[in-house]
Every structure is written in structure tokens, then in C-alpha cells.
GROMACS .gro file of C-alpha atoms in nm:
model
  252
    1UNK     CA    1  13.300  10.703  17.445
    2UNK     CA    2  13.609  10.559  17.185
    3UNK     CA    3  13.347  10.537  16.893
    4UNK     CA    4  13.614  10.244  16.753
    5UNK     CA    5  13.461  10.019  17.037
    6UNK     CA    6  13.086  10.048  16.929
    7UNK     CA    7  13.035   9.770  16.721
    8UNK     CA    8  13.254   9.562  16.937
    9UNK     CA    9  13.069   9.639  17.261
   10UNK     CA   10  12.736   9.572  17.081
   11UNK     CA   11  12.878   9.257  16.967
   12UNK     CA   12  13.007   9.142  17.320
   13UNK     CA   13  12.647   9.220  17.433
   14UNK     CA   14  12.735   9.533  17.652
   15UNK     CA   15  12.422   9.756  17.844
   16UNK     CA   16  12.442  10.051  17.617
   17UNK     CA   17  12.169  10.325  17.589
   18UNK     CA   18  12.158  10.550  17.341
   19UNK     CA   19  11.852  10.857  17.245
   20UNK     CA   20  11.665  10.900  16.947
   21UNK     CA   21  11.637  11.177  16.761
   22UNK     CA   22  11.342  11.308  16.458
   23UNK     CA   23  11.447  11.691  16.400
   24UNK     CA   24  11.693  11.881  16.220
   25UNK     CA   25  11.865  12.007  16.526
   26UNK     CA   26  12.253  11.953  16.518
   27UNK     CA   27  12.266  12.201  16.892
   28UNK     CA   28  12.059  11.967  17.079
   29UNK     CA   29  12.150  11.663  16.946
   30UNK     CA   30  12.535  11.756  17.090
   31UNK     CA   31  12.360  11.830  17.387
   32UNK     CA   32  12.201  11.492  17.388
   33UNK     CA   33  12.509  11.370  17.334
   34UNK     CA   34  12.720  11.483  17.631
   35UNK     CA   35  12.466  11.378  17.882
   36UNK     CA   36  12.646  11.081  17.851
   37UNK     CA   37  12.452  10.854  17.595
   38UNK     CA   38  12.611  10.607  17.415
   39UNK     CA   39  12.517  10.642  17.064
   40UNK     CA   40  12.246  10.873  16.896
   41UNK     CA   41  12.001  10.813  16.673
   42UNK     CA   42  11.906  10.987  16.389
   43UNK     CA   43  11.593  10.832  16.205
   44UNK     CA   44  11.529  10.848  15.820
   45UNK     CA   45  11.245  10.642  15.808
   46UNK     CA   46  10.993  10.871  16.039
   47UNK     CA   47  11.185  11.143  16.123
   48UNK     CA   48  11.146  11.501  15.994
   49UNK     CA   49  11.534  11.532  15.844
   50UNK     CA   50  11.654  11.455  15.540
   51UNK     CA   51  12.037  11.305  15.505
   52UNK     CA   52  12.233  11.667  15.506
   53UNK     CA   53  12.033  11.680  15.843
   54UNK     CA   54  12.137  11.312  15.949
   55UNK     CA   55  12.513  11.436  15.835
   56UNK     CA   56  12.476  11.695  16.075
   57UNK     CA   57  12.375  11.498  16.355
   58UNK     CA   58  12.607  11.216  16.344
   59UNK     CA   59  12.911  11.462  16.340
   60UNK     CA   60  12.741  11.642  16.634
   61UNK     CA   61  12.688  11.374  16.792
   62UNK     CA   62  13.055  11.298  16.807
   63UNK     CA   63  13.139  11.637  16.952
   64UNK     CA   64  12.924  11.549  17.220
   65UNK     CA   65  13.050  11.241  17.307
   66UNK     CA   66  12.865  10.997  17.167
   67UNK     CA   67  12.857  10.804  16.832
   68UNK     CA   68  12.632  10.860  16.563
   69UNK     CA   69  12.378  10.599  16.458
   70UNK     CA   70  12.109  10.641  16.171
   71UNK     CA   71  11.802  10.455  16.047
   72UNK     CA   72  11.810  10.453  15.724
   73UNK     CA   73  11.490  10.469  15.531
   74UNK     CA   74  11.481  10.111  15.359
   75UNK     CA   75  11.633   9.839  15.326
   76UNK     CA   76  11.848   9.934  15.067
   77UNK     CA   77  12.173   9.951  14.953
   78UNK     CA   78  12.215  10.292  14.843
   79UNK     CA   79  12.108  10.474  15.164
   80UNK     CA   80  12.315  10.247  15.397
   81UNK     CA   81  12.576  10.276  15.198
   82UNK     CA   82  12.532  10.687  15.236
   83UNK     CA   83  12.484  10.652  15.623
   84UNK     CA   84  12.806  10.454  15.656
   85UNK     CA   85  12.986  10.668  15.435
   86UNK     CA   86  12.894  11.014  15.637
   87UNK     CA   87  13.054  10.838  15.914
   88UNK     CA   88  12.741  10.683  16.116
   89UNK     CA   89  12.913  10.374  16.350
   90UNK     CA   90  12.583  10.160  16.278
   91UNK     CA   91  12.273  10.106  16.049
   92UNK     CA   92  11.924  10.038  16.192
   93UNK     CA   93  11.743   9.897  15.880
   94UNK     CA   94  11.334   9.876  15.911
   95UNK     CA   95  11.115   9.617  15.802
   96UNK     CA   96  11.308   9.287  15.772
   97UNK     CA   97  11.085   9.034  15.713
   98UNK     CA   98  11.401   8.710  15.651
   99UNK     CA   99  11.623   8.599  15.589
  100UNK     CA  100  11.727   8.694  15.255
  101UNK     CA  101  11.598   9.075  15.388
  102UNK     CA  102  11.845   9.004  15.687
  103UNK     CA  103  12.137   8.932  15.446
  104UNK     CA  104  12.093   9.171  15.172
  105UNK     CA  105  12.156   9.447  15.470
  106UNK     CA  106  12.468   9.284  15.596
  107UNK     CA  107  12.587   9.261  15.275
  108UNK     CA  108  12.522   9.651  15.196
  109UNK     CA  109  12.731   9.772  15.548
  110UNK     CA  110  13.033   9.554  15.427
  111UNK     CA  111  13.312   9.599  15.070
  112UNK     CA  112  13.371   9.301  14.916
  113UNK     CA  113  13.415   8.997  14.926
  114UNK     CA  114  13.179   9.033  15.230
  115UNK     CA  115  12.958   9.238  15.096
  116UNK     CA  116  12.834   9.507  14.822
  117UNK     CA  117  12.935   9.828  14.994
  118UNK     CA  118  13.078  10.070  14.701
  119UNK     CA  119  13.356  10.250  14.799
  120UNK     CA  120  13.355  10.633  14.891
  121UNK     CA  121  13.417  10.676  15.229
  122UNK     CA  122  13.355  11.057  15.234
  123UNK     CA  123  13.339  11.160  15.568
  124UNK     CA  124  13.374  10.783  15.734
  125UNK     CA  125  13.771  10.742  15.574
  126UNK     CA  126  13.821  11.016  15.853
  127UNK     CA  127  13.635  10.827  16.178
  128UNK     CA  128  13.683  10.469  16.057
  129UNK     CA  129  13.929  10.459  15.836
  130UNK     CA  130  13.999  10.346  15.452
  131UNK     CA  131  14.120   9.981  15.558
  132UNK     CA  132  13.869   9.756  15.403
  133UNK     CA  133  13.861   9.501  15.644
  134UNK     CA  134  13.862   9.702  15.955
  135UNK     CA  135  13.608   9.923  15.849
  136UNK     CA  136  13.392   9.640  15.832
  137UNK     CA  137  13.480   9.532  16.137
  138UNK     CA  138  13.387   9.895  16.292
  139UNK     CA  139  13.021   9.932  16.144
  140UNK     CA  140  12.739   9.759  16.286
  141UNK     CA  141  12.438   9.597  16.133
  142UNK     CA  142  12.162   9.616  16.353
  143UNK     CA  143  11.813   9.487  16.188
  144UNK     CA  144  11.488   9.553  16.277
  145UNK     CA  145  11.173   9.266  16.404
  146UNK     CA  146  10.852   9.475  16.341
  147UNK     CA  147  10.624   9.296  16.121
  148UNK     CA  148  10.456   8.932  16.136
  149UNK     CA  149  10.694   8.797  15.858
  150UNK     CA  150  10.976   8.873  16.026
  151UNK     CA  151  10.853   8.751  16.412
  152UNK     CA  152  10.792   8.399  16.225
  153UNK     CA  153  11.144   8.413  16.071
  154UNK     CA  154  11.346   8.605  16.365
  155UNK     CA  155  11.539   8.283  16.458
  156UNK     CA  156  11.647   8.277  16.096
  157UNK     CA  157  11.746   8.627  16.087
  158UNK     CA  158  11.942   8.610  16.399
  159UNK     CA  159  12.154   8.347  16.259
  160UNK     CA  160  12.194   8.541  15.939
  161UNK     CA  161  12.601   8.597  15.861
  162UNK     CA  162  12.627   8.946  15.953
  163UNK     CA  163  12.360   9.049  16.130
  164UNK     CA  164  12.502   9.188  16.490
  165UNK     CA  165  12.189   9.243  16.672
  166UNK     CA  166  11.829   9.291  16.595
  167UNK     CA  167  11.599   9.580  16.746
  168UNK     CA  168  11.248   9.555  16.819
  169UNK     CA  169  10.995   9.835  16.668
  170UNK     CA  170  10.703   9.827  16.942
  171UNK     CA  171  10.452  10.020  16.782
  172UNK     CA  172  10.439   9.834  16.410
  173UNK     CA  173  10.507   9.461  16.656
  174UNK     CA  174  10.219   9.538  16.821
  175UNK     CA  175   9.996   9.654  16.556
  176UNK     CA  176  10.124   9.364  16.349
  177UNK     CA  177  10.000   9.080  16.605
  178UNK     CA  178   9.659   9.282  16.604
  179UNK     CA  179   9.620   9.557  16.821
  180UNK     CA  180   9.408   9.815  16.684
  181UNK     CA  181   9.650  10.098  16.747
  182UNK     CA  182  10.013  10.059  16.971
  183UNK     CA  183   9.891  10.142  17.319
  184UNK     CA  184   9.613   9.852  17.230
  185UNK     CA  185   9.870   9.622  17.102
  186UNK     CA  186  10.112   9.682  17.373
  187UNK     CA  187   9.867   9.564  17.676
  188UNK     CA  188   9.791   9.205  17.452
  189UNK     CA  189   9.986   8.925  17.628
  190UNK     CA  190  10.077   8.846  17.266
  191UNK     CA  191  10.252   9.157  17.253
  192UNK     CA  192  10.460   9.047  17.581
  193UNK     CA  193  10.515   8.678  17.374
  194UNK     CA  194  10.654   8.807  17.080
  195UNK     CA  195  10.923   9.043  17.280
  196UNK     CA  196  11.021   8.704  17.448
  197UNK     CA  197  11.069   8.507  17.133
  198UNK     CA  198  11.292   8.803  16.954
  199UNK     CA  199  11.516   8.784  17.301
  200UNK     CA  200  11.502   8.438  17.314
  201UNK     CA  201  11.648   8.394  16.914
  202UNK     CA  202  11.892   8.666  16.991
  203UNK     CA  203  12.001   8.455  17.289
  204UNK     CA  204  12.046   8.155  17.108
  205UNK     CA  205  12.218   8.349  16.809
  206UNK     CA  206  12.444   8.520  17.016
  207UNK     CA  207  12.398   8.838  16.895
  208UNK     CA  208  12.213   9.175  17.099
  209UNK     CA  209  11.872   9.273  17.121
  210UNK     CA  210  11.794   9.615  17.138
  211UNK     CA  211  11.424   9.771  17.257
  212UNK     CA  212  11.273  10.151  17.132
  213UNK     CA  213  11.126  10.279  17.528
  214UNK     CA  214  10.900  10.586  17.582
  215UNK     CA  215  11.121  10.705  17.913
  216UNK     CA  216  11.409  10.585  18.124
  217UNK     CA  217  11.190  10.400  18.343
  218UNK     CA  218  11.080  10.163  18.066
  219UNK     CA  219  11.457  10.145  17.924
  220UNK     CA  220  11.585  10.040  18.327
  221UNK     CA  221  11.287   9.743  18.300
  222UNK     CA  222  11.439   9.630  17.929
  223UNK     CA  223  11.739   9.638  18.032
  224UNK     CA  224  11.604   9.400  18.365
  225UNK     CA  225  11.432   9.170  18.162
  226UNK     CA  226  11.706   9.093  17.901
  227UNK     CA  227  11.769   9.358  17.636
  228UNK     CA  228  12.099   9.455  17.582
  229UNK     CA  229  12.046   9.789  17.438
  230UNK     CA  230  11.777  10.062  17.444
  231UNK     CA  231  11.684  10.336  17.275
  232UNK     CA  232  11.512  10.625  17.474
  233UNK     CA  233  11.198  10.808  17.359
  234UNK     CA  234  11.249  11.074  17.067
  235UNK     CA  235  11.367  11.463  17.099
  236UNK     CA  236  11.027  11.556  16.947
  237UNK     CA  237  10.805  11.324  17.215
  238UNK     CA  238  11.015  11.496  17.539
  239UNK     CA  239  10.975  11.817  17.380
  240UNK     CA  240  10.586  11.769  17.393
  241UNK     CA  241  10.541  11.624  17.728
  242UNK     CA  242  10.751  11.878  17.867
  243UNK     CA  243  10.584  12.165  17.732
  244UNK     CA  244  10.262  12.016  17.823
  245UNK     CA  245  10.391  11.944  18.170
  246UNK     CA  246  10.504  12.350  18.250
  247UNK     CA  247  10.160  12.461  18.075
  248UNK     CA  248  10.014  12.270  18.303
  249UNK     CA  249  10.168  12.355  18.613
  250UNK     CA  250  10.175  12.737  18.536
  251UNK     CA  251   9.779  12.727  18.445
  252UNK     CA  252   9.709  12.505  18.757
   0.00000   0.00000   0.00000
């Protein structure tokens, strides 16, 4: 995929899928890559790499195809700056609870007079250019709806200047409208409510709603009932299951 059409496709509302990814492994995230997903994700907040790893995996990413996407730890302006500036084509940035949380991340993925970014585009004046203006137009701000704060304010934060679509953390959602643990929190009808009302703001905003899915069977039913973007799984949670799966079947 032309990694100079992300951000625009996710703004237009486009089906993408992309994979996420927890480990340190630049090889198989370029194989991830060229099985034809549209962006990977590389994850800060949880996963077990550190930025040189994230570096890693956004550039092999790009070999394989795809474009590079990281979560960034917090919401804060130093490590989106960093993400953007080793060349990722979007920030997912945890925990946004409002408004004000929604802006103060737009703000960080764009120079002035838009935003805050500081300027030192080390790898990402070689994928997105130097041009001020069109590499804010090339980034994407994508902000995440996990917590009760920011389910009450998500029509808010949809309409936020900047934002370009919001993405829905299942397991701290459903924990946060009071399941005792995910899988309990996912099975409450309140769970299935508050997945509704962070589709239905996006709607109204204008602006894409993505979904975080265990398989591909879960990311085909997002994409059925209304999400515009999915995330599949994590390279750590297939490795499991699949090693489980052949132990199993060679010890049966």
C-alpha cells in the first residue's frame, strides 16, 4: 500500500485492517506485513519493546508492504513526537478521558500553528517529507475510548479539532463499566452499549472508529456492524494458541 494515502483513507472512512504486534521481532513483523495488512502496529504501552524496537518495526513494516503504526505509551508529547519522527504514519494514544486529553494529542502529531510538534524529522523527513503542512496532513491521530471518563465524553472527543478517528480498547472498556475481568465485561449488554455509543459519536463526528479483535472472525463481524478499521489479535497471542494447538494435536 502507497503509505502517503493512510491518513487519507482513514479519514475517508475506508475498511482497513491492520495486525498488532508486542515483541521485538523486526523478521516477522515484515512477514506480517506482506500478508497484505494495511498498517502494523507496534505497541509501547503493553508491549515487550522499547522505541529502538518500535524503530525497527515500523521500517520493517514498510519493506513488507504495509505502514507502520505505534502506540505510544502516554499521552504525551514527547513520545508522539518520537513515533512520528521515526517515521510511524499514525499515533494510537491510550487513555483519553476529554476533551482537553483529545486535543493535547492532536496538537502533539502536528508543527505549528496547528500544533506543538518540535521539529526533527529524523527518519520521517525521508517517508513524509520536511513540508510542514503536508506532513501534517500525512500523520494520523487516532485516540483511544477505554475508560469511563472518556465513554461519558466520547461525543466531545470526536468533535475535537484533530482527532481523525478514535479506537476502542475492549479489555480496559469492559473492565471500566464493571466486569470483573475482560471476558466478564465483554458478555455484559453494557459492554455491547458502550461499543454502540463510541460508533454512534464517530458517526455523527465524521471521523473512523477502529475495534482491537482476538481473530479474523471477530474483525469480519466489526467490520459488519460498523467499524471502519480493525486491529487483529497480537503476534504474542497467535504465537500461544498456535503452539498450544500443535501440542495438542501431536499429544492427542
Amino acid at each position: 500500500m502507497d503509505d502517503r494515502h493512510f491518513a487519507q483513507r482513514l479519514r475517508e472512512r475506508e475498511r482497513i485492517v491492520g495486525y498488532w504486534v508486542m515483541s521485538d521481532n523486526p523478521a516477522a513483523a515484515e512477514r506480517i506485513a506482506a500478508a497484505g495488512y494495511d498498517y502494523v502496529c507496534f505497541d509501547l504501552q503493553h508491549g515487550l519493546l522499547d522505541y529502538t524496537g518500535a524503530l525497527r518495526g515500523v521500517m520493517a513494516a514498510e519493506l513488507g508492504g504495509a505502514v507502520g503504526v505505534v502506540r505510544v505509551p502516554a499521552n504525551e508529547p514527547a513520545w508522539i513526537g518520537r513515533a512520528l519522527d521515526a517515521g510511524a504514519r499514525a499515533v494510537i494514544v491510550p487513555l483519553v478521558d476529554s476533551p482537553r486529553d483529545a486535543a493535547a494529542a492532536a496538537r502533539a502529531c502536528r508543527y505549528p500553528p496547528a500544533g506543538t510538534r518540535s521539529y526533527g524529522p529524523a527518519r520521517s523527513g525521508l517517508t513524509v517529507g520536511t513540508d510542514l503542512r503536508g506532513a501534517d496532513e500525512r500523520v494520523a491521530c487516532i485516540v483511544m475510548i477505554e475508560t469511563r471518563e472518556g465513554l461519558s465524553n466520547v461525543q466531545q472527543i470526536c468533535t475535537t479539532p484533530g482527532i481523525d478517528a478514535v479506537y476502542v480498547g475492549p479489555s480496559d472498556l469492559s473492565i471500566a463499566i464493571g466486569g470483573a475481568n475482560p471476558q466478564v465485561g465483554w458478555e455484559m449488554p453494557e459492554f455491547d452499549e458502550a461499543l454502540a455509543a463510541i460508533r454512534d459519536a464517530a458517526n455523527s463526528a465524521g471521523i473512523a472508529c477502529g475495534l482491537h479483535v482476538d481473530d479474523g472472525c471477530a474483525g469480519a463481524r466489526g467490520l459488519a456492524d460498523g467499524f471502519d478499521f480493525i486491529s487483529i489479535s497480537s503476534d504474542l497471542g497467535h504465537i500461544s494458541a498456535l503452539a498450544a494447538k500443535h501440542l495438542r494435536e501431536t499429544q492427542s
